């Protein structure tokens, strides 16, 4: 719901259709929003449990989930749900961009790409845009600066992301030129605590929200930002989950994970190469390995884990 509300509040869609297997819930939510349509530019807000309503959609946001608040994320179950729904979505909304919100986002984005048989440019996940926003917020508090004055990004796996300290800048000045160990474990100023806090935020919020979790308002606004980029072809650079070819950004194997991408009409236009330091490259490779491990556990990838390579560091990031 957070995604739908954010999209409607930004007035970027003339029609939003809520699709849920729980038709009562979808129709009640749609009716509730429709009552305030006058304040939202009078969009059409509809509901159904029938995926055929997706015909002619520009963007399909996939946020299905059956995990109850407080329950462990069941990835294998999500994979089974996706095996049922993605082929139907791809058949009906064959021109759409598929935007994946279901966690774990990078894993589910990869699965959506495979099951939809769409070009990878038209399948993306909200990825580390949320992590990056949280990072920017915490940095702005610590530096005492407006968020808009801080350029920073988290990449890799959503919820286990890598803060790219080497590229953070304020008015063109790289802040790691002031403290080159910024973000690293041996930094006496312990800036790395901010990165750790970003990755703990989700669990902490869900714990505090308790039974009312896990709806995430910030995720809704991140989703709306990506939808806006697609429908208005803004070509904004956002860290989203995308197909990463072997060796791009130093990873040794293909994977879906978050990198800064140019997002516009049709999805991801390209990704932006970053000059990462060795510390960041290693952390990114660990993210890629973890994502691929989950894909293997779900029976999506079949190659064995090369334990020797991992143990002895034979895979050197480029
Ligand atoms: N950090 C993040 O990126 C982040 C944060 C919060 C939530 N999320 C993700 O957002 C998603 C949505 O969260 P929410 O709080 O709105 O969950 P929710 O439980 O309120 O809603 C999920 C809906 O999916 C529907 N559904 C399940 N299986 C379906 C199927 N086969 N066909 C149609 N509908 C189906 C359910 O009926 C339910 O209404 C979750 O997958 C969650 O993992 C991501």
Tab-separated table of C-alpha atoms and ligand atoms in Angstrom:
chain	number	residue	atom	x	y	z
A	1	UNK	CA	0.000	0.000	0.000
A	2	UNK	CA	2.880	2.340	0.769
A	3	UNK	CA	3.948	2.131	-2.895
A	4	UNK	CA	0.450	2.893	-4.220
A	5	UNK	CA	-0.019	5.841	-1.869
A	6	UNK	CA	3.366	7.342	-2.764
A	7	UNK	CA	2.720	6.963	-6.512
A	8	UNK	CA	-0.713	8.570	-6.162
A	9	UNK	CA	0.557	11.438	-4.018
A	10	UNK	CA	3.154	12.284	-6.676
A	11	UNK	CA	0.385	12.327	-9.321
A	12	UNK	CA	2.440	10.375	-11.819
A	13	UNK	CA	-0.225	7.843	-12.787
A	14	UNK	CA	-3.688	8.414	-14.215
A	15	UNK	CA	-4.719	4.929	-13.092
A	16	UNK	CA	-3.442	2.715	-10.276
A	17	UNK	CA	-4.833	-0.803	-10.057
A	18	UNK	CA	-4.326	-2.771	-6.839
A	19	UNK	CA	-4.094	-6.488	-7.560
A	20	UNK	CA	-4.269	-8.887	-4.639
A	21	UNK	CA	-5.438	-12.445	-4.157
A	22	UNK	CA	-7.319	-11.008	-1.197
A	23	UNK	CA	-9.933	-9.154	-3.258
A	24	UNK	CA	-11.753	-7.796	-0.207
A	25	UNK	CA	-8.563	-6.138	1.000
A	26	UNK	CA	-7.692	-4.715	-2.431
A	27	UNK	CA	-11.179	-3.344	-3.063
A	28	UNK	CA	-11.455	-1.825	0.430
A	29	UNK	CA	-8.060	-0.109	0.048
A	30	UNK	CA	-8.948	1.170	-3.447
A	31	UNK	CA	-12.338	2.468	-2.310
A	32	UNK	CA	-10.764	4.147	0.717
A	33	UNK	CA	-8.217	5.996	-1.468
A	34	UNK	CA	-10.811	6.798	-4.129
A	35	UNK	CA	-12.833	8.718	-1.508
A	36	UNK	CA	-9.978	11.253	-1.352
A	37	UNK	CA	-9.418	11.245	-5.123
A	38	UNK	CA	-10.183	14.954	-5.331
A	39	UNK	CA	-6.984	15.677	-3.392
A	40	UNK	CA	-4.900	13.391	-5.615
A	41	UNK	CA	-5.781	14.814	-9.032
A	42	UNK	CA	-8.751	12.434	-9.467
A	43	UNK	CA	-6.863	9.316	-10.613
A	44	UNK	CA	-8.711	6.083	-11.293
A	45	UNK	CA	-7.976	3.693	-8.409
A	46	UNK	CA	-9.213	0.210	-9.151
A	47	UNK	CA	-8.822	-3.247	-7.632
A	48	UNK	CA	-8.986	-6.842	-8.758
A	49	UNK	CA	-7.580	-10.298	-8.114
A	50	UNK	CA	-7.294	-10.895	-11.841
A	51	UNK	CA	-3.850	-10.342	-13.374
A	52	UNK	CA	-5.427	-9.798	-16.818
A	53	UNK	CA	-6.218	-6.260	-15.643
A	54	UNK	CA	-2.494	-5.540	-16.097
A	55	UNK	CA	-2.900	-5.286	-19.862
A	56	UNK	CA	-1.435	-1.983	-21.162
A	57	UNK	CA	0.333	-1.210	-17.869
A	58	UNK	CA	3.462	0.905	-18.162
A	59	UNK	CA	4.919	-0.315	-14.861
A	60	UNK	CA	4.007	-3.326	-12.736
A	61	UNK	CA	5.164	-3.039	-9.113
A	62	UNK	CA	5.462	-6.533	-7.648
A	63	UNK	CA	5.103	-6.453	-3.854
A	64	UNK	CA	3.419	-9.760	-3.080
A	65	UNK	CA	4.153	-11.295	0.262
A	66	UNK	CA	2.534	-13.833	2.542
A	67	UNK	CA	4.844	-13.460	5.513
A	68	UNK	CA	3.058	-12.168	8.591
A	69	UNK	CA	4.722	-9.446	10.704
A	70	UNK	CA	7.318	-11.031	12.978
A	71	UNK	CA	7.630	-14.155	10.810
A	72	UNK	CA	10.947	-15.071	9.193
A	73	UNK	CA	11.211	-14.219	5.504
A	74	UNK	CA	10.477	-17.423	3.582
A	75	UNK	CA	12.405	-17.039	0.338
A	76	UNK	CA	11.535	-20.468	-1.028
A	77	UNK	CA	7.859	-19.708	-0.556
A	78	UNK	CA	8.238	-16.374	-2.366
A	79	UNK	CA	9.971	-18.194	-5.226
A	80	UNK	CA	7.005	-20.591	-5.531
A	81	UNK	CA	4.576	-17.633	-5.598
A	82	UNK	CA	6.679	-15.929	-8.292
A	83	UNK	CA	6.766	-19.128	-10.384
A	84	UNK	CA	2.966	-18.915	-10.506
A	85	UNK	CA	2.450	-15.205	-11.076
A	86	UNK	CA	5.415	-13.902	-13.100
A	87	UNK	CA	4.697	-15.896	-16.307
A	88	UNK	CA	1.100	-14.570	-16.230
A	89	UNK	CA	2.226	-10.988	-15.588
A	90	UNK	CA	4.806	-11.238	-18.391
A	91	UNK	CA	2.213	-12.594	-20.810
A	92	UNK	CA	-0.410	-9.957	-20.058
A	93	UNK	CA	1.792	-6.912	-19.452
A	94	UNK	CA	4.281	-7.832	-22.150
A	95	UNK	CA	5.320	-4.194	-22.758
A	96	UNK	CA	5.611	-3.196	-19.095
A	97	UNK	CA	8.617	-2.557	-16.908
A	98	UNK	CA	8.581	-4.939	-13.927
A	99	UNK	CA	9.654	-3.325	-10.665
A	100	UNK	CA	10.287	-5.813	-7.851
A	101	UNK	CA	9.734	-4.826	-4.222
A	102	UNK	CA	9.354	-8.279	-2.637
A	103	UNK	CA	12.287	-9.232	-0.433
A	104	UNK	CA	14.980	-10.378	-0.817
A	105	UNK	CA	14.849	-7.857	-3.637
A	106	UNK	CA	17.981	-8.800	-5.582
A	107	UNK	CA	17.131	-12.495	-5.505
A	108	UNK	CA	13.497	-11.918	-6.469
A	109	UNK	CA	14.515	-9.500	-9.254
A	110	UNK	CA	16.799	-12.144	-10.762
A	111	UNK	CA	13.998	-14.725	-10.558
A	112	UNK	CA	11.538	-12.287	-12.146
A	113	UNK	CA	13.965	-11.644	-14.998
A	114	UNK	CA	14.417	-15.386	-15.603
A	115	UNK	CA	10.700	-16.232	-15.372
A	116	UNK	CA	9.488	-13.265	-17.427
A	117	UNK	CA	12.042	-13.799	-20.228
A	118	UNK	CA	12.050	-9.991	-20.571
A	119	UNK	CA	15.218	-8.145	-21.503
A	120	UNK	CA	17.083	-7.386	-18.269
A	121	UNK	CA	16.618	-3.641	-18.853
A	122	UNK	CA	12.865	-4.069	-18.253
A	123	UNK	CA	13.227	-5.919	-14.926
A	124	UNK	CA	14.599	-4.033	-11.950
A	125	UNK	CA	14.247	-3.984	-8.181
A	126	UNK	CA	14.005	-1.091	-5.757
A	127	UNK	CA	17.363	-2.372	-4.503
A	128	UNK	CA	19.556	-0.125	-2.385
A	129	UNK	CA	17.718	3.110	-3.128
A	130	UNK	CA	16.157	2.708	0.321
A	131	UNK	CA	19.529	1.927	1.935
A	132	UNK	CA	21.053	4.952	0.190
A	133	UNK	CA	18.263	7.236	1.456
A	134	UNK	CA	18.766	5.934	4.981
A	135	UNK	CA	22.524	6.431	4.641
A	136	UNK	CA	22.053	9.986	3.421
A	137	UNK	CA	19.687	10.712	6.304
A	138	UNK	CA	22.132	9.418	8.953
A	139	UNK	CA	25.073	11.228	7.323
A	140	UNK	CA	23.137	14.480	7.244
A	141	UNK	CA	22.461	14.161	10.998
A	142	UNK	CA	26.125	13.452	11.785
A	143	UNK	CA	27.507	16.164	9.473
A	144	UNK	CA	24.807	18.692	10.329
A	145	UNK	CA	24.099	19.316	6.647
A	146	UNK	CA	20.981	19.193	4.519
A	147	UNK	CA	20.470	15.804	2.869
A	148	UNK	CA	20.388	17.449	-0.550
A	149	UNK	CA	23.940	18.732	-0.019
A	150	UNK	CA	25.353	15.236	0.466
A	151	UNK	CA	25.970	12.982	-2.513
A	152	UNK	CA	26.287	9.355	-1.382
A	153	UNK	CA	25.256	5.885	-2.434
A	154	UNK	CA	24.933	2.350	-1.087
A	155	UNK	CA	25.246	-0.489	-3.563
A	156	UNK	CA	25.175	-4.302	-3.522
A	157	UNK	CA	22.456	-6.257	-1.754
A	158	UNK	CA	19.402	-4.522	-0.310
A	159	UNK	CA	19.537	-4.729	3.485
A	160	UNK	CA	23.188	-5.854	3.407
A	161	UNK	CA	24.516	-3.011	1.314
A	162	UNK	CA	27.941	-1.459	0.859
A	163	UNK	CA	28.328	2.255	1.561
A	164	UNK	CA	30.658	3.766	-1.024
A	165	UNK	CA	32.571	6.053	1.312
A	166	UNK	CA	35.223	6.797	-1.309
A	167	UNK	CA	32.689	8.655	-3.464
A	168	UNK	CA	30.774	10.695	-0.854
A	169	UNK	CA	31.094	14.358	-1.635
A	170	UNK	CA	29.802	17.702	-0.437
A	171	UNK	CA	29.932	20.517	-2.992
A	172	UNK	CA	32.490	18.560	-5.025
A	173	UNK	CA	34.807	17.871	-2.075
A	174	UNK	CA	35.317	14.177	-1.325
A	175	UNK	CA	34.978	13.801	2.410
A	176	UNK	CA	37.379	10.840	2.471
A	177	UNK	CA	40.119	13.243	1.327
A	178	UNK	CA	39.822	14.629	4.865
A	179	UNK	CA	39.872	11.163	6.498
A	180	UNK	CA	41.068	8.453	4.050
A	181	UNK	CA	40.093	5.608	6.434
A	182	UNK	CA	36.499	6.841	6.625
A	183	UNK	CA	34.077	3.900	6.601
A	184	UNK	CA	36.742	1.281	7.193
A	185	UNK	CA	36.855	-0.901	10.329
A	186	UNK	CA	40.170	0.585	11.562
A	187	UNK	CA	38.942	4.197	11.340
A	188	UNK	CA	39.268	5.665	14.877
A	189	UNK	CA	36.365	8.033	14.129
A	190	UNK	CA	34.127	4.968	13.542
A	191	UNK	CA	32.154	6.383	10.626
A	192	UNK	CA	31.515	2.754	9.672
A	193	UNK	CA	28.922	2.622	12.480
A	194	UNK	CA	26.639	4.578	10.134
A	195	UNK	CA	26.867	1.848	7.476
A	196	UNK	CA	26.111	-0.787	10.117
A	197	UNK	CA	23.122	1.248	11.328
A	198	UNK	CA	21.724	1.413	7.767
A	199	UNK	CA	21.742	-2.359	7.489
A	200	UNK	CA	20.124	-2.786	10.909
A	201	UNK	CA	17.332	-0.244	10.287
A	202	UNK	CA	14.838	-2.627	8.704
A	203	UNK	CA	14.903	-5.194	11.523
A	204	UNK	CA	14.795	-2.427	14.109
A	205	UNK	CA	11.754	-0.738	12.514
A	206	UNK	CA	9.904	-4.030	12.154
A	207	UNK	CA	10.624	-4.868	15.800
A	208	UNK	CA	9.256	-1.512	16.955
A	209	UNK	CA	6.213	-1.639	14.679
A	210	UNK	CA	5.443	-5.143	15.963
A	211	UNK	CA	2.199	-6.620	14.704
A	212	UNK	CA	1.527	-3.559	12.585
A	213	UNK	CA	4.709	-4.117	10.532
A	214	UNK	CA	6.253	-4.544	8.040
A	215	UNK	CA	4.742	-1.833	5.779
A	216	UNK	CA	7.541	0.564	5.002
A	217	UNK	CA	6.664	4.123	4.052
A	218	UNK	CA	10.185	5.011	2.906
A	219	UNK	CA	10.144	2.052	0.530
A	220	UNK	CA	6.898	3.382	-0.942
A	221	UNK	CA	8.529	6.748	-1.697
A	222	UNK	CA	11.583	5.034	-3.201
A	223	UNK	CA	9.272	2.991	-5.438
A	224	UNK	CA	7.443	6.146	-6.539
A	225	UNK	CA	10.766	7.792	-7.422
A	226	UNK	CA	11.643	4.861	-9.709
A	227	UNK	CA	8.164	4.764	-11.266
A	228	UNK	CA	8.430	8.496	-11.908
A	229	UNK	CA	11.779	7.999	-13.666
A	230	UNK	CA	10.246	5.342	-15.910
A	231	UNK	CA	6.985	7.082	-16.823
A	232	UNK	CA	8.516	10.552	-17.289
A	233	UNK	CA	11.800	9.254	-18.754
A	234	UNK	CA	13.766	11.399	-16.331
A	235	UNK	CA	17.063	9.468	-16.768
A	236	UNK	CA	17.885	10.062	-13.125
A	237	UNK	CA	20.743	8.000	-11.674
A	238	UNK	CA	19.429	5.731	-8.905
A	239	UNK	CA	20.882	2.680	-7.163
A	240	UNK	CA	18.473	-0.056	-8.263
A	241	UNK	CA	18.735	-3.804	-8.504
A	242	UNK	CA	19.818	-4.646	-12.026
A	243	UNK	CA	21.472	-7.365	-14.047
A	244	UNK	CA	25.218	-7.144	-13.460
A	245	UNK	CA	27.338	-8.786	-16.140
A	246	UNK	CA	30.470	-10.642	-15.157
A	247	UNK	CA	33.287	-8.295	-14.162
A	248	UNK	CA	31.212	-5.097	-14.183
A	249	UNK	CA	32.112	-3.446	-10.890
A	250	UNK	CA	34.675	-6.179	-10.245
A	251	UNK	CA	32.290	-9.075	-9.521
A	252	UNK	CA	33.363	-12.451	-10.861
A	253	UNK	CA	29.959	-13.815	-11.921
A	254	UNK	CA	26.642	-12.549	-13.288
A	255	UNK	CA	24.101	-11.561	-10.687
A	256	UNK	CA	21.245	-9.140	-9.982
A	257	UNK	CA	22.263	-6.497	-7.473
A	258	UNK	CA	22.172	-2.757	-6.935
A	259	UNK	CA	24.395	-0.361	-8.821
A	260	UNK	CA	23.839	3.270	-9.778
A	261	UNK	CA	21.750	3.070	-12.965
A	262	UNK	CA	20.341	5.553	-15.428
A	263	UNK	CA	16.583	4.937	-15.139
A	264	UNK	CA	14.096	6.142	-17.722
A	265	UNK	CA	11.478	4.985	-20.203
A	266	UNK	CA	11.788	1.226	-20.637
A	267	UNK	CA	13.650	0.722	-17.347
A	268	UNK	CA	17.415	0.665	-16.922
A	269	UNK	CA	19.294	2.449	-19.726
A	270	UNK	CA	22.815	1.803	-18.447
A	271	UNK	CA	24.786	1.581	-15.254
A	272	UNK	CA	27.340	4.047	-14.031
A	273	UNK	CA	30.833	2.699	-13.493
A	274	UNK	CA	32.365	3.654	-10.154
A	275	UNK	CA	35.976	3.799	-9.145
A	276	UNK	CA	35.794	1.579	-6.034
A	277	UNK	CA	38.669	0.973	-3.625
A	278	UNK	CA	39.744	-2.599	-2.796
A	279	UNK	CA	37.805	-2.577	0.462
A	280	UNK	CA	34.575	-1.701	-1.394
A	281	UNK	CA	35.259	-4.196	-4.205
A	282	UNK	CA	35.689	-7.026	-1.702
A	283	UNK	CA	32.494	-6.061	0.129
A	284	UNK	CA	30.619	-5.949	-3.190
A	285	UNK	CA	31.938	-9.369	-4.166
A	286	UNK	CA	30.670	-10.715	-0.810
A	287	UNK	CA	27.202	-9.298	-1.611
A	288	UNK	CA	27.248	-10.987	-5.020
A	289	UNK	CA	28.320	-14.284	-3.445
A	290	UNK	CA	25.573	-14.091	-0.822
A	291	UNK	CA	22.895	-13.363	-3.430
A	292	UNK	CA	24.093	-16.264	-5.573
A	293	UNK	CA	24.123	-18.559	-2.512
A	294	UNK	CA	20.434	-17.802	-1.896
A	295	UNK	CA	19.661	-18.438	-5.581
A	296	UNK	CA	21.455	-21.783	-5.288
A	297	UNK	CA	19.547	-22.702	-2.114
A	298	UNK	CA	16.293	-21.977	-3.962
A	299	UNK	CA	17.326	-24.247	-6.826
A	300	UNK	CA	17.602	-21.377	-9.306
A	301	UNK	CA	21.366	-21.693	-9.856
A	302	UNK	CA	22.984	-25.079	-10.101
A	303	UNK	CA	26.745	-24.525	-10.072
A	304	UNK	CA	28.578	-25.609	-6.898
A	305	UNK	CA	30.062	-23.056	-4.544
A	306	UNK	CA	33.762	-22.947	-5.219
A	307	UNK	CA	34.854	-23.180	-1.605
A	308	UNK	CA	38.531	-23.223	-2.468
A	309	UNK	CA	38.253	-20.032	-4.473
A	310	UNK	CA	36.472	-18.326	-1.559
A	311	UNK	CA	38.833	-19.640	1.089
A	312	UNK	CA	42.036	-18.792	-0.661
A	313	UNK	CA	40.869	-15.625	-2.348
A	314	UNK	CA	41.560	-16.904	-5.846
A	315	UNK	CA	38.792	-14.669	-7.139
A	316	UNK	CA	40.365	-11.287	-7.198
A	317	UNK	CA	37.950	-8.467	-7.940
A	318	UNK	CA	38.975	-6.573	-11.068
B	1	LIG	N1	13.342	-2.815	2.589
B	1	LIG	C1	12.535	-3.235	1.706
B	1	LIG	O1	12.892	-3.285	0.589
B	1	LIG	C2	11.149	-3.647	2.106
B	1	LIG	C3	10.567	-3.136	3.254
B	1	LIG	C4	9.277	-3.525	3.586
B	1	LIG	C5	8.587	-4.409	2.764
B	1	LIG	N2	9.207	-4.899	1.653
B	1	LIG	C6	8.508	-5.858	0.797
B	1	LIG	O2	7.313	-5.288	0.324
B	1	LIG	C7	6.376	-6.323	0.101
B	1	LIG	C8	5.009	-5.878	0.533
B	1	LIG	O3	5.000	-5.582	1.919
B	1	LIG	P1	3.618	-5.236	2.637
B	1	LIG	O4	3.929	-4.751	3.993
B	1	LIG	O5	2.745	-4.423	1.733
B	1	LIG	O6	3.012	-6.732	2.746
B	1	LIG	P2	1.486	-7.130	2.971
B	1	LIG	O7	1.508	-8.496	3.609
B	1	LIG	O8	0.727	-6.046	3.651
B	1	LIG	O9	0.876	-7.276	1.488
B	1	LIG	C9	1.267	-8.304	0.628
B	1	LIG	C10	0.027	-8.737	-0.154
B	1	LIG	O10	0.448	-9.721	-1.134
B	1	LIG	C11	-0.721	-10.495	-1.389
B	1	LIG	N3	-0.364	-11.741	-2.082
B	1	LIG	C12	0.348	-12.773	-1.612
B	1	LIG	N4	0.440	-13.742	-2.557
B	1	LIG	C13	-0.224	-13.299	-3.659
B	1	LIG	C14	-0.499	-13.839	-4.952
B	1	LIG	N5	-0.047	-15.049	-5.300
B	1	LIG	N6	-1.222	-13.103	-5.819
B	1	LIG	C15	-1.699	-11.884	-5.465
B	1	LIG	N7	-1.471	-11.323	-4.264
B	1	LIG	C16	-0.752	-12.011	-3.364
B	1	LIG	C17	-1.285	-10.755	0.009
B	1	LIG	O11	-2.653	-11.107	-0.066
B	1	LIG	C18	-1.050	-9.403	0.707
B	1	LIG	O12	-2.214	-8.598	0.707
B	1	LIG	C19	6.897	-7.538	0.855
B	1	LIG	O13	7.235	-8.529	-0.083
B	1	LIG	C20	8.128	-7.082	1.572
B	1	LIG	O14	9.156	-8.056	1.479
B	1	LIG	C21	10.445	-4.519	1.294
